[in-house]
Coordinates of C-alpha atoms in Angstrom, one line a residue:
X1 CA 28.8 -3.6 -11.0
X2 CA 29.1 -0.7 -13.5
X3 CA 31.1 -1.6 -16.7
X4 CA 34.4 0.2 -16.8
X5 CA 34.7 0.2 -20.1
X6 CA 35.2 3.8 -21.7
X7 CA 33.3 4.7 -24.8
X8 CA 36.4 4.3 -27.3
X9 CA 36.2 0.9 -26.6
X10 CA 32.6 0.3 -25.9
X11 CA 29.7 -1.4 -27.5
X12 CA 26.4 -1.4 -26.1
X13 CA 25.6 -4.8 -24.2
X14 CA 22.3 -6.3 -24.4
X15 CA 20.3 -5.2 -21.8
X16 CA 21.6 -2.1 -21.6
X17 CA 19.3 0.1 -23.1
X18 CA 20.8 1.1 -26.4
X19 CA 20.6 -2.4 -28.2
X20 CA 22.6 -5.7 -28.5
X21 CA 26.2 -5.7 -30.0
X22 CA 24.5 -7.2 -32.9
X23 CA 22.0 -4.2 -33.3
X24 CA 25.1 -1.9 -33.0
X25 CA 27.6 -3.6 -36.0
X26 CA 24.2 -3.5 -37.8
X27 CA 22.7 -0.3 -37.4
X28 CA 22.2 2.2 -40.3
X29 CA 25.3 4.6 -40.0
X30 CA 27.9 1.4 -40.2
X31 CA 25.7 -1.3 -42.6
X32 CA 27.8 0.6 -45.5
X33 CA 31.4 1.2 -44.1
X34 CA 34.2 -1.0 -44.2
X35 CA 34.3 -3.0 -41.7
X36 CA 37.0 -5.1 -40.1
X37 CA 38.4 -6.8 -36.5
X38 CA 39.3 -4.0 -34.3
X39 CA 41.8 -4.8 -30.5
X40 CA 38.7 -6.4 -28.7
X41 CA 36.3 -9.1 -30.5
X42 CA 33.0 -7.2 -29.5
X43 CA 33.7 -4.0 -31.0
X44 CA 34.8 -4.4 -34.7
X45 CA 35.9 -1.1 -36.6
X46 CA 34.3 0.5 -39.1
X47 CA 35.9 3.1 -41.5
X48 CA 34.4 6.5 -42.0
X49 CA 36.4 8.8 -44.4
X50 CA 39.9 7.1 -44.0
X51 CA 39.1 6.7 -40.0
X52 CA 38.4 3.7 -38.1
X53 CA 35.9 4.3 -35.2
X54 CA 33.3 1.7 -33.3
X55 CA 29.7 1.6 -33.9
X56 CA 28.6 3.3 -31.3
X57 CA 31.4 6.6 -32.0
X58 CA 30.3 6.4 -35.2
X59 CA 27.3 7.3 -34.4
X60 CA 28.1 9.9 -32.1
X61 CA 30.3 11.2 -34.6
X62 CA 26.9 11.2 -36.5
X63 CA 25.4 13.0 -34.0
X64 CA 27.8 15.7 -33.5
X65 CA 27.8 16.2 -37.2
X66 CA 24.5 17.3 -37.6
X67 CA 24.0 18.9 -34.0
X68 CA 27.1 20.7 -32.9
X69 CA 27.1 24.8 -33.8
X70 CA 30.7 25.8 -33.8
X71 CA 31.1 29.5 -32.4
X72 CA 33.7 32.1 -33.4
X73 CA 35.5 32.1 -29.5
X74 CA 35.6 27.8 -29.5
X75 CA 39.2 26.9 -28.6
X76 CA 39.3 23.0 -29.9
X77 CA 41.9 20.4 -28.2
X78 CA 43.0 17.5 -30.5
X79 CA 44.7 14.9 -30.1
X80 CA 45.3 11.5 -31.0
X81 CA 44.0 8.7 -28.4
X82 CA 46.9 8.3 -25.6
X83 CA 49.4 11.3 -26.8
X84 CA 49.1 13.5 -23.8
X85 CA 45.1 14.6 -24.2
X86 CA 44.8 14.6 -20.1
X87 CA 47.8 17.1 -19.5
X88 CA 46.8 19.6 -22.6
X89 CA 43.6 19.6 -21.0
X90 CA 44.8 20.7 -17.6
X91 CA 47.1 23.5 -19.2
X92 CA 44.3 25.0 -21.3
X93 CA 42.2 25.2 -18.4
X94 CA 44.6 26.6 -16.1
X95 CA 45.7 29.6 -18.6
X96 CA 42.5 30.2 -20.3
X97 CA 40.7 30.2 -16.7
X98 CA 43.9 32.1 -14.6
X99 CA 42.2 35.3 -14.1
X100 CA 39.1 33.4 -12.2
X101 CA 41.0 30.7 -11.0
X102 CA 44.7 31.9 -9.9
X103 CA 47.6 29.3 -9.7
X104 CA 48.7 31.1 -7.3
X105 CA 46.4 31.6 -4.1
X106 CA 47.6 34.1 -1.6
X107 CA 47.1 32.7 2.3
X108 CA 43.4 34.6 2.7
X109 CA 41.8 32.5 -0.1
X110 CA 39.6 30.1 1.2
X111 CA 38.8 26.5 0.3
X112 CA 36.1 27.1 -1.5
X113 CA 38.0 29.6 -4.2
X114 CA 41.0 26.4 -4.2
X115 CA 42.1 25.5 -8.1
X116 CA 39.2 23.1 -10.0
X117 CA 41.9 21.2 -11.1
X118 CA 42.4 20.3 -7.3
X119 CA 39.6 18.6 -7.0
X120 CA 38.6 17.7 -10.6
X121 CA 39.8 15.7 -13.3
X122 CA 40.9 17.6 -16.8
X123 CA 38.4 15.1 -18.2
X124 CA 35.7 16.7 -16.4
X125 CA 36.5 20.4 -16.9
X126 CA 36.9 20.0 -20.8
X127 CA 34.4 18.0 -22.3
X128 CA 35.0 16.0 -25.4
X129 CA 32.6 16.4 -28.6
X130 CA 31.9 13.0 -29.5
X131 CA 32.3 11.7 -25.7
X132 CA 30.5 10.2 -24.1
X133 CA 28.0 8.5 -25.9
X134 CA 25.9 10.8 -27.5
X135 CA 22.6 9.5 -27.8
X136 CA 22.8 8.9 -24.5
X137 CA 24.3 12.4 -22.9
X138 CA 23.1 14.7 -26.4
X139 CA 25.1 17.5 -28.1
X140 CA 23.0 19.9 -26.1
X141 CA 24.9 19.8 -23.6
X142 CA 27.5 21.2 -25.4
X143 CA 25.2 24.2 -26.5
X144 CA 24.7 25.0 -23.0
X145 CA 28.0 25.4 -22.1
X146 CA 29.1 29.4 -22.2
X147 CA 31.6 31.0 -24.1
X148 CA 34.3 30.7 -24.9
X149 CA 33.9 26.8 -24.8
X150 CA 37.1 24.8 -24.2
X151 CA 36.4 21.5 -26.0
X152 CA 38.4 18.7 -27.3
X153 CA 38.4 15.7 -29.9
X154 CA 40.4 12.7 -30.8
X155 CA 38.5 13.1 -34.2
X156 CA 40.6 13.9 -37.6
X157 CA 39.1 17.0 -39.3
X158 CA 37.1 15.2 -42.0
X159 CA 34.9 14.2 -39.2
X160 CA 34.7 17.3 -37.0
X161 CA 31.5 19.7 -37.2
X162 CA 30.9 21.6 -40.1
X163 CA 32.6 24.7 -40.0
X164 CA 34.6 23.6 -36.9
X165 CA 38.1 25.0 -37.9
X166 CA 36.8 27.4 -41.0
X167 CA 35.5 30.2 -38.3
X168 CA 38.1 31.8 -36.4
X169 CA 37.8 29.5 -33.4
X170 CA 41.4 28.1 -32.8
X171 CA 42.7 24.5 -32.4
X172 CA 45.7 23.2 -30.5
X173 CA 47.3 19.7 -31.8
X174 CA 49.3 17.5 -30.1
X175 CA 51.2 14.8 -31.4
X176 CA 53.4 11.9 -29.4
X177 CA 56.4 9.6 -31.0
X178 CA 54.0 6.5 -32.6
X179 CA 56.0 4.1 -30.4
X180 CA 55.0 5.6 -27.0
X181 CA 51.5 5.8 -28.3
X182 CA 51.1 2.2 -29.1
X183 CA 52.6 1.7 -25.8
X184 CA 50.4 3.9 -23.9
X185 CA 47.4 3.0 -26.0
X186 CA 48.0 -0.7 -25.5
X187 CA 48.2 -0.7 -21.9
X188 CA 45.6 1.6 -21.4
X189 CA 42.9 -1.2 -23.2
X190 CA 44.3 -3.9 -20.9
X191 CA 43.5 -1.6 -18.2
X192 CA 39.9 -0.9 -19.3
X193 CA 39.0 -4.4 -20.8
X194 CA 41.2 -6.5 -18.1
X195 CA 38.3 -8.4 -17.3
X196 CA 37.0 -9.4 -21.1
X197 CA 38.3 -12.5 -22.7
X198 CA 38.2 -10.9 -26.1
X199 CA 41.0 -8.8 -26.3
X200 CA 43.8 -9.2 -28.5
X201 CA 47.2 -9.9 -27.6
X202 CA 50.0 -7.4 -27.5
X203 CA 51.5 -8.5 -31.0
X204 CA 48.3 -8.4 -32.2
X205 CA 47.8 -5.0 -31.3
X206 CA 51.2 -4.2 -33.0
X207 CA 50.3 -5.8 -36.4
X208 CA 47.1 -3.9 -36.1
X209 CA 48.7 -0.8 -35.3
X210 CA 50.9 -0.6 -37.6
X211 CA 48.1 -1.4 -40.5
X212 CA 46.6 1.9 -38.8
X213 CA 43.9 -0.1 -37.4
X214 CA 43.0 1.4 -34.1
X215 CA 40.5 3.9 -33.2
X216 CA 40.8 6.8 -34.8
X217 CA 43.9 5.5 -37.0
X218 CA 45.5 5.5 -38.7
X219 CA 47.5 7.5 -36.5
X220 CA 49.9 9.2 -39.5
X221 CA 47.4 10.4 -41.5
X222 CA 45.4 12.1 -38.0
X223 CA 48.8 13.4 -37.4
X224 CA 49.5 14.5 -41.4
X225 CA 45.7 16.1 -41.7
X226 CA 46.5 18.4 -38.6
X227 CA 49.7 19.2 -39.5
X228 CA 48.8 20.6 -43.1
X229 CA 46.0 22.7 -41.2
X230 CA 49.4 24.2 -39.2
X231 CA 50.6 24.8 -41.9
X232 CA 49.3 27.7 -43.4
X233 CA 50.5 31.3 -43.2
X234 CA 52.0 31.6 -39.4
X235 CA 50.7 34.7 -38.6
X236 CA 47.0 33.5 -39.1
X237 CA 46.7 29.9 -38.2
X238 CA 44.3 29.1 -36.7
X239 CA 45.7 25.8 -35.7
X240 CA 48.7 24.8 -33.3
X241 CA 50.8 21.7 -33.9
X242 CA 52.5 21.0 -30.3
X243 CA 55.0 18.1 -29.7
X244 CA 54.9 16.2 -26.7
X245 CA 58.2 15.0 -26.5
X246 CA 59.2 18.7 -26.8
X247 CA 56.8 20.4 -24.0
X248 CA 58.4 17.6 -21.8
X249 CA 61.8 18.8 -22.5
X250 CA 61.0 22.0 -22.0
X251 CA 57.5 22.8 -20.3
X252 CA 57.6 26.3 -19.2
X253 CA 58.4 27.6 -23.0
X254 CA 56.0 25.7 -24.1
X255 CA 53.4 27.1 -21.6
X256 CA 53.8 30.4 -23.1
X257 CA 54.0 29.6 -26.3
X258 CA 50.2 28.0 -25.5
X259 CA 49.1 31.1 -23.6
X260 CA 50.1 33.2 -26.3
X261 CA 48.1 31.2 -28.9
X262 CA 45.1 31.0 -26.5
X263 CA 44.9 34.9 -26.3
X264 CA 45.8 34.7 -22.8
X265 CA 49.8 35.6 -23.2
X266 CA 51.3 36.1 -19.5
X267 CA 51.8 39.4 -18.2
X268 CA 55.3 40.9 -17.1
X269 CA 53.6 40.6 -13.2
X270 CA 53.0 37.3 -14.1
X271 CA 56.5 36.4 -15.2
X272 CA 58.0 38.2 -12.5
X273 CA 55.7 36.3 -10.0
X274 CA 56.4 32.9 -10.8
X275 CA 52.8 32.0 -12.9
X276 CA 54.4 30.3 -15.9
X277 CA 56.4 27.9 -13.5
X278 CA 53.8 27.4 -11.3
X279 CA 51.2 26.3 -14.3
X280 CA 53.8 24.3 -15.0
X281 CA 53.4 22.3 -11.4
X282 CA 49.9 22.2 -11.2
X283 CA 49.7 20.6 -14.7
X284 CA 52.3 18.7 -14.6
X285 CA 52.0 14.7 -15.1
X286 CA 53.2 13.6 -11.5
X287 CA 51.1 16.4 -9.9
X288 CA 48.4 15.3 -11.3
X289 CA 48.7 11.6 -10.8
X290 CA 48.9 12.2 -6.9
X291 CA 45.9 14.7 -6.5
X292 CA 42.8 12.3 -4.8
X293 CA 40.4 12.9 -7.0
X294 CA 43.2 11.2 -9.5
X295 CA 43.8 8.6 -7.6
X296 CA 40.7 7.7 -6.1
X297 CA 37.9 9.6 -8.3
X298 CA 35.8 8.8 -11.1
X299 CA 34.7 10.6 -14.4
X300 CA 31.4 10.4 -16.2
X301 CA 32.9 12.3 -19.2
X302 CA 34.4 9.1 -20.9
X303 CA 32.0 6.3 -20.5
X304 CA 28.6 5.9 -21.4
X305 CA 26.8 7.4 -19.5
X306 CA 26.5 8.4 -15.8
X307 CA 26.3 4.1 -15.2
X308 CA 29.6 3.7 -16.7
X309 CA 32.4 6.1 -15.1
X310 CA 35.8 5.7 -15.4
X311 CA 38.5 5.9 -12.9
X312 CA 40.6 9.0 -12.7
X313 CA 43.7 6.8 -12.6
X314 CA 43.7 5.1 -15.6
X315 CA 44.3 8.2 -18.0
X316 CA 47.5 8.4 -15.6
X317 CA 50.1 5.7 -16.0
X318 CA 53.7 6.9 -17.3
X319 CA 54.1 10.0 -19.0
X320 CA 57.7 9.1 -19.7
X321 CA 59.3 9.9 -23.2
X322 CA 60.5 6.8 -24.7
X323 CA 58.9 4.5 -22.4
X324 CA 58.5 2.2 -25.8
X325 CA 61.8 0.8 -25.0
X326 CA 60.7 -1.2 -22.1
X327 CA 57.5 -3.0 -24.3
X328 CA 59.0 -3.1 -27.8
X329 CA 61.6 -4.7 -30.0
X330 CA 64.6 -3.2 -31.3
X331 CA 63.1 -4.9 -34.9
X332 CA 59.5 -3.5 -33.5
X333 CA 60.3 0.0 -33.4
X334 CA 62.0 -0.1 -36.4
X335 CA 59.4 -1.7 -38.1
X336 CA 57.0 1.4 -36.8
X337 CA 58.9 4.0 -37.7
X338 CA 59.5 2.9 -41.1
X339 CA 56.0 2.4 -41.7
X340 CA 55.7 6.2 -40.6
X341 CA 58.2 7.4 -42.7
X342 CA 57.2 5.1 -45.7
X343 CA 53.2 6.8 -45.4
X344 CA 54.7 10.0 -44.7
X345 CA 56.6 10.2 -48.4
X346 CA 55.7 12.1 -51.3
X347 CA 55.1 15.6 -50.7
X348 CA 57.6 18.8 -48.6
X349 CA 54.7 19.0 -45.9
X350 CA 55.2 14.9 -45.2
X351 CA 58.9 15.7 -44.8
X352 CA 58.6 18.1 -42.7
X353 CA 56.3 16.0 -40.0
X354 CA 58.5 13.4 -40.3
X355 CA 61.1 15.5 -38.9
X356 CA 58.7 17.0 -36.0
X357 CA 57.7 13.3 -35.3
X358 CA 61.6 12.3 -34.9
X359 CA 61.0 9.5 -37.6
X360 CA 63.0 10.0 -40.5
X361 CA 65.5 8.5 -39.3
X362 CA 64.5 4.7 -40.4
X363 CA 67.8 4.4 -41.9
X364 CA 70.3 5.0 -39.1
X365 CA 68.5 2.0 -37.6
X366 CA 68.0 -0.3 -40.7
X367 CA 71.6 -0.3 -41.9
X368 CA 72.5 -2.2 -44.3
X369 CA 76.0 -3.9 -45.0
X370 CA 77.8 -3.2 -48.4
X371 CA 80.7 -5.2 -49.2
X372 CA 82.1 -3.2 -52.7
X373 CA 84.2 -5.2 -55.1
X374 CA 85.9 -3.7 -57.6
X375 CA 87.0 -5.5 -60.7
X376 CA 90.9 -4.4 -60.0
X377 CA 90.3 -5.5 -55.6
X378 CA 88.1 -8.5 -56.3
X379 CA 88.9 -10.5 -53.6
X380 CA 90.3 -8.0 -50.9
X381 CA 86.9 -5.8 -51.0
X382 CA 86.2 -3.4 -48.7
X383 CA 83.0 -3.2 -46.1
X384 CA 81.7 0.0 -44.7
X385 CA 78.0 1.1 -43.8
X386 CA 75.8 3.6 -45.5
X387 CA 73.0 4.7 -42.9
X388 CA 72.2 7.6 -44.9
X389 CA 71.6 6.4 -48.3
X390 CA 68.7 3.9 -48.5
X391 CA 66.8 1.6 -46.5
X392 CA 63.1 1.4 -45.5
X393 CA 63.6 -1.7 -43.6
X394 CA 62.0 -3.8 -45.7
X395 CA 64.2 -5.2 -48.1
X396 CA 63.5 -2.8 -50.5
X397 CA 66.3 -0.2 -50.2
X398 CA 68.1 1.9 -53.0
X399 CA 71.9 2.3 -52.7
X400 CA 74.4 4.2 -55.2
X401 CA 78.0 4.4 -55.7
X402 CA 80.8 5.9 -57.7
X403 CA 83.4 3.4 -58.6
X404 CA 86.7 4.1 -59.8
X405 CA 86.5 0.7 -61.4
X406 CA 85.1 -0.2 -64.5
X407 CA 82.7 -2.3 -62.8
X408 CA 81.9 -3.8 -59.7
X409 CA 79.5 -6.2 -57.5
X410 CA 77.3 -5.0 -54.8
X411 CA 76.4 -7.4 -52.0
X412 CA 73.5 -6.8 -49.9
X413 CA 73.2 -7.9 -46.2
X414 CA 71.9 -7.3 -43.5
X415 CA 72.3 -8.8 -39.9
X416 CA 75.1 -10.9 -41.2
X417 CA 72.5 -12.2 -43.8
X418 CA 73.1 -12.0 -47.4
X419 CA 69.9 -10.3 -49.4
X420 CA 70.8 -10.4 -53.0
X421 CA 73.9 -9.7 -55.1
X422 CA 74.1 -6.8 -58.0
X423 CA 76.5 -7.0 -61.0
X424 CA 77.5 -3.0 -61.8
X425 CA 79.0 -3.0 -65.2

């Protein structure tokens, strides 16, 4: 039977033609990195330039380093594993491709002129760079591609090709709330490794996580690194930071702000005629979910190599904003996101993600309880909250207040739980 493992995951098994798992954590592009337990036992991380990839994508990363030849047209995908790579694939395709493959076929179009993404998975129609495994399917297979090549990564731009983003090829980023991507990411390893004893378990996962150990984390600094790429003068960025939560909430605005960033805006015919909604459909997450080849199809473009496909239906489980509330915590999620907003501090750029990514709002959900004494109400103090003031959920908060009083006491608590006492004089 094939392993079903895809290659984010995957270590070569002995036997298999690339080496043991011992010959991979040993081979020459890791012996130097960092190197510490990653979600399953037989693929340990290694950290390359602040990211933690596998052996194996390490060395494809290598590969694609050396090999790869970005060209001026390239239109780059990135995303961070499990924040909505499959659907910006299929809208990319459908609106760069539109004028060859309509979403809209009139009744004398035959089968045989039907949409690709009918009858193939997004994996499939935009190759990754450093998937699959590249000594086993080589970067020239990316050469031979025409242009202009739609291609995408889950890498963070210290690790891209030389010269990737410094032509005028353009790159579209899209980010995902942390909490969904844990979620997503987490059950999509169960999914792929169900049948290995070595995975960890869910809180596990979390700690890890939330150390930024998973690959390609840490997942605020691949979301910080894009976003300061964005953020350069508007008229000529060359990259596009995209929000999932917000192209959910509002798809078909989204759509053309894509198409107009692709070079490929819609025409007034096209408005007129329904396109932008019906890109929309095609693309959209339950469409796609029910098409056969997603349900019942397999992709070589993940795994290995042509041994090792993956099923269609694994990169197709939820879609669902805010889906974290059915896995995590209410102390979990807070936990996240101040760890987000805590990494995130320390410069206007940070501040600004952390409003895109919805964080910055750790204090509304770490609030803290302040009981105020003053010297001439000791006794018959007064209680109130103060979301807005301090807190990173860790104990460590700030809080100030103007007394009338000479002096006063502060208590501290939290949860009904007293946290320390301060004398004001």
């Amino acid at each position: 039977m094939a392993n079903p493992t895809p290659q984010l995951f995957q270590t070569q098994r002995s036997g298999g033609g690339g080496g043991s798992e011992e010959g991979d954590h040993n081979s020459s592009s890791t012996s130097t990195l960092p190197m510490r337990e990653g979600w399953w036992a037989a693929a340990p991380l290694f950290r390359l330039h602040g990211c933690w990839l596998t052996a194996r994508l390490a060395r494809s990363v290598e590969l694609v380093q050396a090999e790869f030849k970005p060209r001026p047209d390239d239109v780059l995908l990135a995303t961070f594993p499990k924040s909505g790579t499959t659907w910006l694939k299929a809208l990319a395709f459908a609106l760069i491709n539109r004028s060859r493959h309509p979403v809209i076929v009139t009744g004398d179009v035959d089968d045989d002129h039907h949409h690709p993404l009918l009858s193939s998975n997004p994996h499939d129609l935009v190759p990754f760079l450093e998937l699959p495994d590249r000594t086993l399917r080589p970067v020239a297979e990316l050469e031979a591609l025409p242009s202009p090549r739609l291609l995408c990564t889950h890498l963070p731009p210290a690790l891209l090709p030389p010269g990737m983003l410094m032509t005028s090829s353009r790159a579209v980023y899209l980010c995902r709330y942390p909490k969904d991507v844990f979620v997503s990411y987490w059950h999509h390893v169960v999914q792929t490794l169900r049948h290995d004893s070595g995975l960890v378990d869910f809180d596990k996962a979390f700690e890890l996580f939330c150390e930024g150990v998973s690959v390609c984390g840490p997942v605020w600094e691949h979301y910080l690194e894009y976003w300061k790429l964005s953020m350069g003068n508007p008229s000529s960025s060359r990259v596009l930071f995209l929000k999932y939560e917000e192209m959910m909430a509002q798809p078909a605005k989204h759509v053309r702000k894509l198409a107009e960033f692709l070079g490929v805006p819609f025409t007034e015919e096209e408005e007129s005629g329904g396109v932008v909604e019906e890109v929309v459909r095609l693309c959209s997450f339950q469409n796609l979910k029910d098409l056969a080849v997603n349900t019942h199809g397999v992709s070589a473009q993940i795994g290995a190599a042509m041994a090792n496909p993956v099923k269609n239906s694994l990169w197709f489980r939820s879609g669902k904003v805010g889906d974290w509330k059915n896995h995590l915590t209410q102390e979990m999620a807070r936990r996240l996101d101040c760890i987000v907003e805590e990494k995130l501090k320390g410069s206007a750029e940070c501040a600004q993600l952390l409003r895109v990514l919805g964080t910055g709002r750790c204090e509304e959900k770490c609030k803290w309880h302040v009981l105020v004494v003053g010297r001439e109400s000791r006794g018959r103090g007064r209680s109130f909250l103060e979301p807005d003031r301090d807190l990173d959920g860790s104990g460590t908060g700030w809080f100030s207040y103007q007394s009338l009083f000479g002096s006063f006491v502060l208590h501290f608590s939290r949860n009904g739980a007293c946290l320390f006492t301060l004398n004001v004089e």
